[in-house]
């Protein structure tokens, strides 16, 4: 702690308060101390910390209240965590509430492990938190971060969506989705790959937008203003698809007779939509299972032997949940060798649920 205090230029008492998750330090001070701890490679002995403080048997989750899929995951987490003898502490994010603030609140509650959905604007706060407690990044894969990750197989999901539309005769298939953060570019790239695999690389059409209803609506207006419209839309989320469907309906464009629409998530909007949305289904239960197993495995490792890594085979891969191959690259700054942190990366399944919003390409289009 002395090195951290000197590095930041604060007292050892302040450093101790931050590292113990105690109340008092400001958000800015907490951020600076955690960043310094990460930079200097500080990692407290988890067993000693729990012996001093007493185990809280509490896991934390950071999520958005405005994302129905994330809310579904949290709801399922309560039951799964309770069945394993833990409680779940929640910290929502949104306008005016950053990931940094949410993580700080959970650390003050002395959570023993964290799961965090799509942190914005960056993942630095999670990399710092990982020096203190196990952390699982949900919903995206931050390559090279060293974070354990559970995310949907977006490549497979978008491929199935494009293949379905291609079989229906569509060639001009546009993608409406956010390009910010890490989820946006990942899904756009998966769409491009799927179009290329279907032999439709020349028809790639990305309409930059966001993931909420208004963003989807605005993107649909952009499409409708064109002299040549696509015959199918693949949206980056069900919320964006709902916004697009509202604009298409208001403009008198028939779905799916004139244009087909596909969403992503399979949340409550998909089944309740007037058009019953065809969408890529994310399995919330599968994500919950993988998340809990990783977090509890990390806690068990910390209790048995600090920084005990998963077994790495001679071919350089580790085995994750269900036997899938996962990334076995040493985490940045780990130095390799005994005690290297091997991130566990689980891609959950994605399947296409076909409903009423997709149909054959109209004759003459």
mmCIF file of C-alpha atoms in Angstrom:
data_model
loop_
_atom_site.group_PDB
_atom_site.id
_atom_site.type_symbol
_atom_site.label_atom_id
_atom_site.label_comp_id
_atom_site.label_asym_id
_atom_site.label_seq_id
_atom_site.Cartn_x
_atom_site.Cartn_y
_atom_site.Cartn_z
ATOM 1 C CA UNK A 1 0.000 0.000 0.000
ATOM 2 C CA UNK A 2 2.958 2.284 0.613
ATOM 3 C CA UNK A 3 3.979 2.094 -3.057
ATOM 4 C CA UNK A 4 0.441 2.881 -4.202
ATOM 5 C CA UNK A 5 0.188 5.848 -1.821
ATOM 6 C CA UNK A 6 3.488 7.280 -3.073
ATOM 7 C CA UNK A 7 2.537 6.667 -6.703
ATOM 8 C CA UNK A 8 -0.768 8.543 -6.356
ATOM 9 C CA UNK A 9 0.433 11.090 -3.832
ATOM 10 C CA UNK A 10 -2.127 10.274 -1.144
ATOM 11 C CA UNK A 11 -2.011 8.835 2.352
ATOM 12 C CA UNK A 12 -1.727 5.128 3.119
ATOM 13 C CA UNK A 13 -4.948 5.465 5.086
ATOM 14 C CA UNK A 14 -6.811 6.589 1.970
ATOM 15 C CA UNK A 15 -5.344 3.706 -0.033
ATOM 16 C CA UNK A 16 -6.414 1.278 2.686
ATOM 17 C CA UNK A 17 -9.971 2.628 2.658
ATOM 18 C CA UNK A 18 -10.244 2.240 -1.125
ATOM 19 C CA UNK A 19 -8.764 -1.253 -1.241
ATOM 20 C CA UNK A 20 -11.055 -2.387 1.576
ATOM 21 C CA UNK A 21 -14.090 -0.945 -0.208
ATOM 22 C CA UNK A 22 -14.814 1.264 2.775
ATOM 23 C CA UNK A 23 -16.951 4.396 2.650
ATOM 24 C CA UNK A 24 -15.391 7.839 2.566
ATOM 25 C CA UNK A 25 -13.092 8.240 -0.471
ATOM 26 C CA UNK A 26 -14.471 10.237 -3.394
ATOM 27 C CA UNK A 27 -15.131 8.594 -6.754
ATOM 28 C CA UNK A 28 -12.111 10.395 -8.217
ATOM 29 C CA UNK A 29 -9.815 9.216 -5.415
ATOM 30 C CA UNK A 30 -11.145 5.694 -5.727
ATOM 31 C CA UNK A 31 -10.497 5.701 -9.483
ATOM 32 C CA UNK A 32 -6.904 6.962 -9.055
ATOM 33 C CA UNK A 33 -6.063 4.442 -6.344
ATOM 34 C CA UNK A 34 -7.562 1.481 -8.220
ATOM 35 C CA UNK A 35 -5.766 2.513 -11.412
ATOM 36 C CA UNK A 36 -2.462 2.741 -9.533
ATOM 37 C CA UNK A 37 -3.089 -0.642 -7.912
ATOM 38 C CA UNK A 38 -3.637 -2.165 -11.346
ATOM 39 C CA UNK A 39 -0.574 -0.445 -12.807
ATOM 40 C CA UNK A 40 1.658 -1.634 -9.961
ATOM 41 C CA UNK A 41 0.273 -5.162 -10.111
ATOM 42 C CA UNK A 42 -1.187 -5.058 -6.595
ATOM 43 C CA UNK A 43 -3.349 -8.044 -5.761
ATOM 44 C CA UNK A 44 -4.326 -8.666 -2.133
ATOM 45 C CA UNK A 45 -4.515 -12.154 -0.727
ATOM 46 C CA UNK A 46 -8.214 -12.926 -1.036
ATOM 47 C CA UNK A 47 -8.208 -15.493 1.764
ATOM 48 C CA UNK A 48 -6.532 -13.110 4.208
ATOM 49 C CA UNK A 49 -8.922 -10.314 3.284
ATOM 50 C CA UNK A 50 -11.970 -12.498 3.929
ATOM 51 C CA UNK A 51 -10.553 -13.761 7.195
ATOM 52 C CA UNK A 52 -10.043 -10.162 8.360
ATOM 53 C CA UNK A 53 -13.370 -8.834 7.185
ATOM 54 C CA UNK A 54 -15.582 -11.888 7.289
ATOM 55 C CA UNK A 55 -17.036 -13.306 4.091
ATOM 56 C CA UNK A 56 -20.067 -11.397 2.839
ATOM 57 C CA UNK A 57 -21.050 -14.184 0.407
ATOM 58 C CA UNK A 58 -22.249 -11.434 -1.907
ATOM 59 C CA UNK A 59 -21.814 -11.204 -5.671
ATOM 60 C CA UNK A 60 -22.387 -7.938 -7.561
ATOM 61 C CA UNK A 61 -23.937 -7.220 -10.955
ATOM 62 C CA UNK A 62 -23.747 -3.978 -12.965
ATOM 63 C CA UNK A 63 -26.420 -3.651 -15.658
ATOM 64 C CA UNK A 64 -28.692 -1.239 -17.509
ATOM 65 C CA UNK A 65 -32.305 -0.861 -16.408
ATOM 66 C CA UNK A 66 -33.152 0.129 -19.987
ATOM 67 C CA UNK A 67 -32.027 -3.190 -21.493
ATOM 68 C CA UNK A 68 -34.661 -5.886 -21.078
ATOM 69 C CA UNK A 69 -32.269 -8.753 -21.851
ATOM 70 C CA UNK A 70 -29.900 -7.608 -19.110
ATOM 71 C CA UNK A 71 -32.830 -7.259 -16.710
ATOM 72 C CA UNK A 72 -33.851 -10.835 -17.555
ATOM 73 C CA UNK A 73 -30.339 -12.072 -16.795
ATOM 74 C CA UNK A 74 -30.345 -10.257 -13.439
ATOM 75 C CA UNK A 75 -33.721 -11.713 -12.498
ATOM 76 C CA UNK A 76 -32.440 -15.227 -13.194
ATOM 77 C CA UNK A 77 -29.182 -14.524 -11.365
ATOM 78 C CA UNK A 78 -31.024 -13.903 -8.090
ATOM 79 C CA UNK A 79 -32.350 -17.468 -8.042
ATOM 80 C CA UNK A 80 -29.128 -19.096 -9.259
ATOM 81 C CA UNK A 81 -26.930 -17.209 -6.787
ATOM 82 C CA UNK A 82 -29.281 -17.915 -3.864
ATOM 83 C CA UNK A 83 -29.206 -21.623 -4.699
ATOM 84 C CA UNK A 84 -25.436 -21.528 -4.234
ATOM 85 C CA UNK A 85 -25.664 -19.814 -0.853
ATOM 86 C CA UNK A 86 -24.865 -16.270 -1.997
ATOM 87 C CA UNK A 87 -26.806 -13.034 -2.248
ATOM 88 C CA UNK A 88 -26.829 -10.684 -5.222
ATOM 89 C CA UNK A 89 -26.176 -6.942 -4.966
ATOM 90 C CA UNK A 90 -27.231 -4.842 -7.962
ATOM 91 C CA UNK A 91 -25.975 -1.514 -9.273
ATOM 92 C CA UNK A 92 -27.800 -0.141 -12.343
ATOM 93 C CA UNK A 93 -26.170 2.221 -14.832
ATOM 94 C CA UNK A 94 -27.734 4.805 -17.100
ATOM 95 C CA UNK A 95 -27.714 8.536 -17.790
ATOM 96 C CA UNK A 96 -25.744 10.143 -14.985
ATOM 97 C CA UNK A 97 -24.685 6.783 -13.504
ATOM 98 C CA UNK A 98 -21.419 5.458 -14.898
ATOM 99 C CA UNK A 99 -19.919 1.989 -14.667
ATOM 100 C CA UNK A 100 -17.235 3.471 -12.418
ATOM 101 C CA UNK A 101 -19.872 4.730 -9.972
ATOM 102 C CA UNK A 102 -21.724 1.417 -9.974
ATOM 103 C CA UNK A 103 -18.576 -0.638 -9.416
ATOM 104 C CA UNK A 104 -17.523 1.699 -6.594
ATOM 105 C CA UNK A 105 -20.873 1.256 -4.860
ATOM 106 C CA UNK A 106 -20.626 -2.519 -5.060
ATOM 107 C CA UNK A 107 -17.071 -2.510 -3.736
ATOM 108 C CA UNK A 108 -18.277 -0.453 -0.771
ATOM 109 C CA UNK A 109 -20.745 -3.277 -0.092
ATOM 110 C CA UNK A 110 -17.749 -5.654 -0.002
ATOM 111 C CA UNK A 111 -18.903 -7.890 -2.830
ATOM 112 C CA UNK A 112 -16.634 -10.880 -3.334
ATOM 113 C CA UNK A 113 -16.977 -10.981 -7.131
ATOM 114 C CA UNK A 114 -18.409 -8.834 -9.909
ATOM 115 C CA UNK A 115 -20.258 -9.338 -13.196
ATOM 116 C CA UNK A 116 -20.550 -6.260 -15.413
ATOM 117 C CA UNK A 117 -22.565 -5.731 -18.611
ATOM 118 C CA UNK A 118 -21.111 -3.624 -21.447
ATOM 119 C CA UNK A 119 -19.079 -1.076 -19.452
ATOM 120 C CA UNK A 120 -18.969 2.428 -20.863
ATOM 121 C CA UNK A 121 -16.901 4.279 -21.801
ATOM 122 C CA UNK A 122 -14.058 1.822 -21.158
ATOM 123 C CA UNK A 123 -13.029 -1.274 -19.262
ATOM 124 C CA UNK A 124 -10.150 0.252 -17.285
ATOM 125 C CA UNK A 125 -12.199 0.307 -14.096
ATOM 126 C CA UNK A 126 -12.856 -3.439 -14.494
ATOM 127 C CA UNK A 127 -9.204 -4.206 -15.065
ATOM 128 C CA UNK A 128 -8.452 -2.335 -11.826
ATOM 129 C CA UNK A 129 -11.264 -4.099 -9.952
ATOM 130 C CA UNK A 130 -9.943 -7.489 -11.103
ATOM 131 C CA UNK A 131 -6.870 -6.888 -8.950
ATOM 132 C CA UNK A 132 -9.198 -6.986 -5.938
ATOM 133 C CA UNK A 133 -12.005 -9.427 -6.762
ATOM 134 C CA UNK A 134 -12.938 -11.806 -9.597
ATOM 135 C CA UNK A 135 -14.646 -9.963 -12.463
ATOM 136 C CA UNK A 136 -16.655 -11.328 -15.397
ATOM 137 C CA UNK A 137 -17.398 -9.086 -18.383
ATOM 138 C CA UNK A 138 -20.846 -9.800 -19.836
ATOM 139 C CA UNK A 139 -22.225 -9.222 -23.320
ATOM 140 C CA UNK A 140 -18.980 -8.498 -25.133
ATOM 141 C CA UNK A 141 -15.424 -9.680 -25.529
ATOM 142 C CA UNK A 142 -12.670 -7.171 -24.781
ATOM 143 C CA UNK A 143 -9.794 -8.871 -26.577
ATOM 144 C CA UNK A 144 -6.487 -8.607 -24.749
ATOM 145 C CA UNK A 145 -7.967 -7.284 -21.512
ATOM 146 C CA UNK A 146 -7.373 -10.441 -19.497
ATOM 147 C CA UNK A 147 -10.975 -10.355 -18.237
ATOM 148 C CA UNK A 148 -13.109 -13.463 -17.901
ATOM 149 C CA UNK A 149 -15.922 -13.035 -20.411
ATOM 150 C CA UNK A 150 -19.375 -14.429 -21.189
ATOM 151 C CA UNK A 151 -20.876 -13.160 -24.443
ATOM 152 C CA UNK A 152 -23.278 -14.328 -27.112
ATOM 153 C CA UNK A 153 -21.871 -15.855 -30.293
ATOM 154 C CA UNK A 154 -22.783 -12.858 -32.443
ATOM 155 C CA UNK A 155 -21.082 -14.267 -35.529
ATOM 156 C CA UNK A 156 -23.272 -17.375 -35.481
ATOM 157 C CA UNK A 157 -26.399 -15.362 -34.727
ATOM 158 C CA UNK A 158 -25.955 -12.836 -37.545
ATOM 159 C CA UNK A 159 -24.954 -15.614 -39.948
ATOM 160 C CA UNK A 160 -28.219 -17.429 -39.259
ATOM 161 C CA UNK A 161 -30.188 -14.217 -39.761
ATOM 162 C CA UNK A 162 -28.557 -13.469 -43.124
ATOM 163 C CA UNK A 163 -28.815 -17.092 -44.266
ATOM 164 C CA UNK A 164 -32.534 -17.102 -43.463
ATOM 165 C CA UNK A 165 -33.140 -13.939 -45.491
ATOM 166 C CA UNK A 166 -30.965 -15.166 -48.356
ATOM 167 C CA UNK A 167 -32.995 -18.379 -48.562
ATOM 168 C CA UNK A 168 -36.096 -16.204 -48.867
ATOM 169 C CA UNK A 169 -34.545 -14.579 -51.926
ATOM 170 C CA UNK A 170 -33.210 -11.369 -50.349
ATOM 171 C CA UNK A 171 -29.934 -9.889 -51.542
ATOM 172 C CA UNK A 172 -30.220 -6.244 -50.513
ATOM 173 C CA UNK A 173 -30.028 -6.775 -46.764
ATOM 174 C CA UNK A 174 -29.144 -3.701 -44.691
ATOM 175 C CA UNK A 175 -27.857 -3.692 -41.123
ATOM 176 C CA UNK A 176 -29.258 -1.098 -38.686
ATOM 177 C CA UNK A 177 -27.200 -0.936 -35.517
ATOM 178 C CA UNK A 178 -25.026 1.004 -33.149
ATOM 179 C CA UNK A 179 -21.351 1.363 -33.960
ATOM 180 C CA UNK A 180 -20.249 2.702 -30.560
ATOM 181 C CA UNK A 181 -18.643 0.827 -27.680
ATOM 182 C CA UNK A 182 -17.516 -2.721 -28.446
ATOM 183 C CA UNK A 183 -20.838 -4.511 -29.027
ATOM 184 C CA UNK A 184 -21.720 -2.227 -31.951
ATOM 185 C CA UNK A 185 -18.593 -2.875 -34.061
ATOM 186 C CA UNK A 186 -18.688 -6.593 -33.184
ATOM 187 C CA UNK A 187 -22.240 -7.020 -34.459
ATOM 188 C CA UNK A 188 -21.600 -4.922 -37.559
ATOM 189 C CA UNK A 189 -18.508 -7.016 -38.303
ATOM 190 C CA UNK A 190 -20.520 -10.219 -37.799
ATOM 191 C CA UNK A 191 -23.104 -8.927 -40.294
ATOM 192 C CA UNK A 192 -20.359 -8.155 -42.849
ATOM 193 C CA UNK A 193 -18.872 -11.620 -42.385
ATOM 194 C CA UNK A 194 -22.284 -13.224 -42.807
ATOM 195 C CA UNK A 195 -22.958 -11.289 -45.997
ATOM 196 C CA UNK A 196 -19.570 -12.324 -47.360
ATOM 197 C CA UNK A 197 -20.201 -15.975 -46.493
ATOM 198 C CA UNK A 198 -23.524 -15.807 -48.365
ATOM 199 C CA UNK A 199 -21.813 -14.362 -51.450
ATOM 200 C CA UNK A 200 -23.402 -10.957 -50.845
ATOM 201 C CA UNK A 201 -20.310 -8.899 -50.016
ATOM 202 C CA UNK A 202 -21.188 -6.443 -52.779
ATOM 203 C CA UNK A 203 -24.536 -5.799 -51.062
ATOM 204 C CA UNK A 204 -23.167 -4.895 -47.613
ATOM 205 C CA UNK A 205 -25.114 -1.880 -46.325
ATOM 206 C CA UNK A 206 -24.505 -0.619 -42.770
ATOM 207 C CA UNK A 207 -26.782 2.166 -41.515
ATOM 208 C CA UNK A 208 -25.145 3.542 -38.378
ATOM 209 C CA UNK A 209 -27.565 4.033 -35.498
ATOM 210 C CA UNK A 210 -27.988 3.036 -31.864
ATOM 211 C CA UNK A 211 -29.690 0.159 -30.095
ATOM 212 C CA UNK A 212 -32.829 1.862 -28.731
ATOM 213 C CA UNK A 213 -36.221 2.452 -30.341
ATOM 214 C CA UNK A 214 -35.549 6.026 -31.406
ATOM 215 C CA UNK A 215 -32.256 5.066 -33.039
ATOM 216 C CA UNK A 216 -33.963 2.256 -34.933
ATOM 217 C CA UNK A 217 -36.729 4.617 -36.017
ATOM 218 C CA UNK A 218 -34.241 7.207 -37.284
ATOM 219 C CA UNK A 219 -32.312 4.550 -39.200
ATOM 220 C CA UNK A 220 -35.539 3.339 -40.808
ATOM 221 C CA UNK A 221 -36.348 6.902 -41.903
ATOM 222 C CA UNK A 222 -32.916 7.066 -43.521
ATOM 223 C CA UNK A 223 -33.625 3.858 -45.425
ATOM 224 C CA UNK A 224 -37.065 5.002 -46.551
ATOM 225 C CA UNK A 225 -35.609 8.248 -47.922
ATOM 226 C CA UNK A 226 -33.484 6.330 -50.416
ATOM 227 C CA UNK A 227 -34.583 5.912 -54.031
ATOM 228 C CA UNK A 228 -33.590 2.235 -53.823
ATOM 229 C CA UNK A 229 -34.581 0.576 -50.576
ATOM 230 C CA UNK A 230 -33.216 -2.716 -49.245
ATOM 231 C CA UNK A 231 -35.677 -5.592 -49.167
ATOM 232 C CA UNK A 232 -34.657 -6.696 -45.677
ATOM 233 C CA UNK A 233 -33.363 -5.089 -42.482
ATOM 234 C CA UNK A 234 -31.262 -6.769 -39.810
ATOM 235 C CA UNK A 235 -31.344 -4.696 -36.620
ATOM 236 C CA UNK A 236 -28.720 -4.723 -33.883
ATOM 237 C CA UNK A 237 -31.360 -5.169 -31.163
ATOM 238 C CA UNK A 238 -35.061 -5.868 -30.729
ATOM 239 C CA UNK A 239 -35.512 -2.333 -29.408
ATOM 240 C CA UNK A 240 -34.047 -0.897 -32.623
ATOM 241 C CA UNK A 241 -36.239 -3.274 -34.643
ATOM 242 C CA UNK A 242 -39.338 -2.080 -32.758
ATOM 243 C CA UNK A 243 -38.503 1.513 -33.671
ATOM 244 C CA UNK A 244 -37.956 0.549 -37.297
ATOM 245 C CA UNK A 245 -41.245 -1.358 -37.434
ATOM 246 C CA UNK A 246 -43.138 1.660 -36.082
ATOM 247 C CA UNK A 247 -41.718 3.912 -38.815
ATOM 248 C CA UNK A 248 -42.386 1.360 -41.549
ATOM 249 C CA UNK A 249 -45.978 0.945 -40.377
ATOM 250 C CA UNK A 250 -46.486 4.713 -40.235
ATOM 251 C CA UNK A 251 -45.172 5.056 -43.783
ATOM 252 C CA UNK A 252 -47.550 2.378 -45.064
ATOM 253 C CA UNK A 253 -44.739 -0.087 -45.851
ATOM 254 C CA UNK A 254 -46.008 -3.628 -45.427
ATOM 255 C CA UNK A 255 -43.952 -6.076 -43.335
ATOM 256 C CA UNK A 256 -42.939 -8.613 -44.548
ATOM 257 C CA UNK A 257 -44.582 -8.220 -47.968
ATOM 258 C CA UNK A 258 -42.454 -5.206 -48.948
ATOM 259 C CA UNK A 259 -39.614 -5.411 -46.464
ATOM 260 C CA UNK A 260 -38.521 -8.055 -43.960
ATOM 261 C CA UNK A 261 -37.181 -7.193 -40.504
ATOM 262 C CA UNK A 262 -34.968 -9.212 -38.136
ATOM 263 C CA UNK A 263 -34.026 -8.225 -34.576
ATOM 264 C CA UNK A 264 -31.407 -9.375 -32.084
ATOM 265 C CA UNK A 265 -31.951 -10.479 -28.445
ATOM 266 C CA UNK A 266 -35.416 -12.104 -28.453
ATOM 267 C CA UNK A 267 -36.668 -9.996 -25.572
ATOM 268 C CA UNK A 268 -40.316 -9.422 -24.615
ATOM 269 C CA UNK A 269 -40.768 -6.952 -27.496
ATOM 270 C CA UNK A 270 -40.163 -9.672 -30.071
ATOM 271 C CA UNK A 271 -43.148 -11.804 -29.105
ATOM 272 C CA UNK A 272 -45.427 -8.862 -28.226
ATOM 273 C CA UNK A 273 -44.671 -6.879 -31.376
ATOM 274 C CA UNK A 274 -47.611 -6.339 -33.725
ATOM 275 C CA UNK A 275 -45.583 -8.079 -36.426
ATOM 276 C CA UNK A 276 -44.168 -10.827 -34.137
ATOM 277 C CA UNK A 277 -40.504 -10.233 -34.757
ATOM 278 C CA UNK A 278 -38.097 -12.750 -36.260
ATOM 279 C CA UNK A 279 -34.976 -12.372 -34.117
ATOM 280 C CA UNK A 280 -31.684 -13.825 -32.935
ATOM 281 C CA UNK A 281 -32.279 -15.440 -29.560
ATOM 282 C CA UNK A 282 -29.774 -14.911 -26.740
ATOM 283 C CA UNK A 283 -30.008 -17.568 -24.034
ATOM 284 C CA UNK A 284 -30.216 -15.714 -20.705
ATOM 285 C CA UNK A 285 -30.155 -18.928 -18.670
ATOM 286 C CA UNK A 286 -26.997 -20.112 -20.407
ATOM 287 C CA UNK A 287 -25.311 -16.767 -19.685
ATOM 288 C CA UNK A 288 -26.361 -16.948 -16.025
ATOM 289 C CA UNK A 289 -25.012 -20.477 -15.618
ATOM 290 C CA UNK A 290 -21.657 -19.629 -17.194
ATOM 291 C CA UNK A 291 -21.306 -16.420 -15.164
ATOM 292 C CA UNK A 292 -21.985 -18.037 -11.801
ATOM 293 C CA UNK A 293 -19.709 -20.995 -12.507
ATOM 294 C CA UNK A 294 -16.791 -18.758 -13.493
ATOM 295 C CA UNK A 295 -17.173 -16.424 -10.505
ATOM 296 C CA UNK A 296 -17.461 -19.240 -7.957
ATOM 297 C CA UNK A 297 -14.564 -21.106 -9.563
ATOM 298 C CA UNK A 298 -12.401 -17.982 -9.278
ATOM 299 C CA UNK A 299 -13.381 -17.565 -5.620
ATOM 300 C CA UNK A 300 -12.528 -21.215 -4.946
ATOM 301 C CA UNK A 301 -9.153 -20.783 -6.625
ATOM 302 C CA UNK A 302 -8.417 -17.696 -4.556
ATOM 303 C CA UNK A 303 -9.321 -19.519 -1.367
ATOM 304 C CA UNK A 304 -7.177 -22.562 -2.172
ATOM 305 C CA UNK A 305 -4.171 -20.831 -3.684
ATOM 306 C CA UNK A 306 -3.866 -17.208 -4.808
ATOM 307 C CA UNK A 307 -3.650 -16.839 -8.607
ATOM 308 C CA UNK A 308 -4.132 -20.550 -9.307
ATOM 309 C CA UNK A 309 -4.686 -20.739 -13.088
ATOM 310 C CA UNK A 310 -6.782 -23.191 -15.101
ATOM 311 C CA UNK A 311 -4.810 -26.081 -16.571
ATOM 312 C CA UNK A 312 -3.199 -25.146 -19.875
ATOM 313 C CA UNK A 313 -2.620 -27.920 -22.353
ATOM 314 C CA UNK A 314 0.495 -28.373 -24.438
ATOM 315 C CA UNK A 315 -1.267 -26.876 -27.463
ATOM 316 C CA UNK A 316 -1.700 -23.580 -25.609
ATOM 317 C CA UNK A 317 -5.444 -23.740 -24.957
ATOM 318 C CA UNK A 318 -7.375 -23.997 -21.736
ATOM 319 C CA UNK A 319 -10.695 -25.701 -21.250
ATOM 320 C CA UNK A 320 -13.677 -23.658 -20.148
ATOM 321 C CA UNK A 321 -17.245 -24.469 -19.193
ATOM 322 C CA UNK A 322 -18.696 -27.357 -21.157
ATOM 323 C CA UNK A 323 -15.246 -28.185 -22.553
ATOM 324 C CA UNK A 324 -15.075 -25.343 -25.057
ATOM 325 C CA UNK A 325 -11.677 -23.961 -25.989
ATOM 326 C CA UNK A 326 -10.981 -20.576 -24.483
ATOM 327 C CA UNK A 327 -8.274 -17.951 -24.782
ATOM 328 C CA UNK A 328 -5.115 -18.935 -22.949
ATOM 329 C CA UNK A 329 -3.030 -15.827 -23.460
ATOM 330 C CA UNK A 330 -1.476 -14.395 -20.292
ATOM 331 C CA UNK A 331 -3.219 -11.297 -19.031
ATOM 332 C CA UNK A 332 -1.376 -8.035 -19.686
ATOM 333 C CA UNK A 333 1.221 -7.437 -17.024
ATOM 334 C CA UNK A 334 0.952 -10.957 -15.664
ATOM 335 C CA UNK A 335 4.524 -11.787 -16.585
ATOM 336 C CA UNK A 336 3.633 -15.368 -17.493
ATOM 337 C CA UNK A 337 4.877 -18.401 -15.613
ATOM 338 C CA UNK A 338 3.340 -19.827 -12.481
ATOM 339 C CA UNK A 339 0.379 -17.797 -11.309
ATOM 340 C CA UNK A 340 -0.442 -16.445 -14.770
ATOM 341 C CA UNK A 341 -4.090 -15.393 -15.106
ATOM 342 C CA UNK A 342 -5.722 -17.253 -17.993
ATOM 343 C CA UNK A 343 -8.989 -15.562 -18.942
ATOM 344 C CA UNK A 344 -11.993 -17.803 -19.366
ATOM 345 C CA UNK A 345 -14.051 -16.847 -22.404
ATOM 346 C CA UNK A 346 -17.437 -18.447 -22.986
ATOM 347 C CA UNK A 347 -19.540 -17.778 -26.095
ATOM 348 C CA UNK A 348 -23.176 -18.646 -25.432
ATOM 349 C CA UNK A 349 -25.384 -20.021 -28.181
ATOM 350 C CA UNK A 350 -27.389 -17.894 -30.596
ATOM 351 C CA UNK A 351 -30.294 -19.253 -32.621
ATOM 352 C CA UNK A 352 -32.776 -17.668 -34.972
ATOM 353 C CA UNK A 353 -36.440 -17.585 -33.921
ATOM 354 C CA UNK A 354 -38.575 -17.182 -37.048
ATOM 355 C CA UNK A 355 -41.850 -15.328 -36.592
ATOM 356 C CA UNK A 356 -43.992 -13.137 -38.847
ATOM 357 C CA UNK A 357 -41.707 -10.212 -39.734
ATOM 358 C CA UNK A 358 -39.778 -12.044 -42.464
ATOM 359 C CA UNK A 359 -41.009 -13.389 -45.769
ATOM 360 C CA UNK A 360 -40.006 -13.959 -49.401
ATOM 361 C CA UNK A 361 -38.517 -11.075 -51.365
ATOM 362 C CA UNK A 362 -41.227 -9.312 -53.350
ATOM 363 C CA UNK A 363 -41.296 -10.078 -57.060
ATOM 364 C CA UNK A 364 -39.441 -7.529 -59.130
ATOM 365 C CA UNK A 365 -37.264 -6.295 -56.225
#
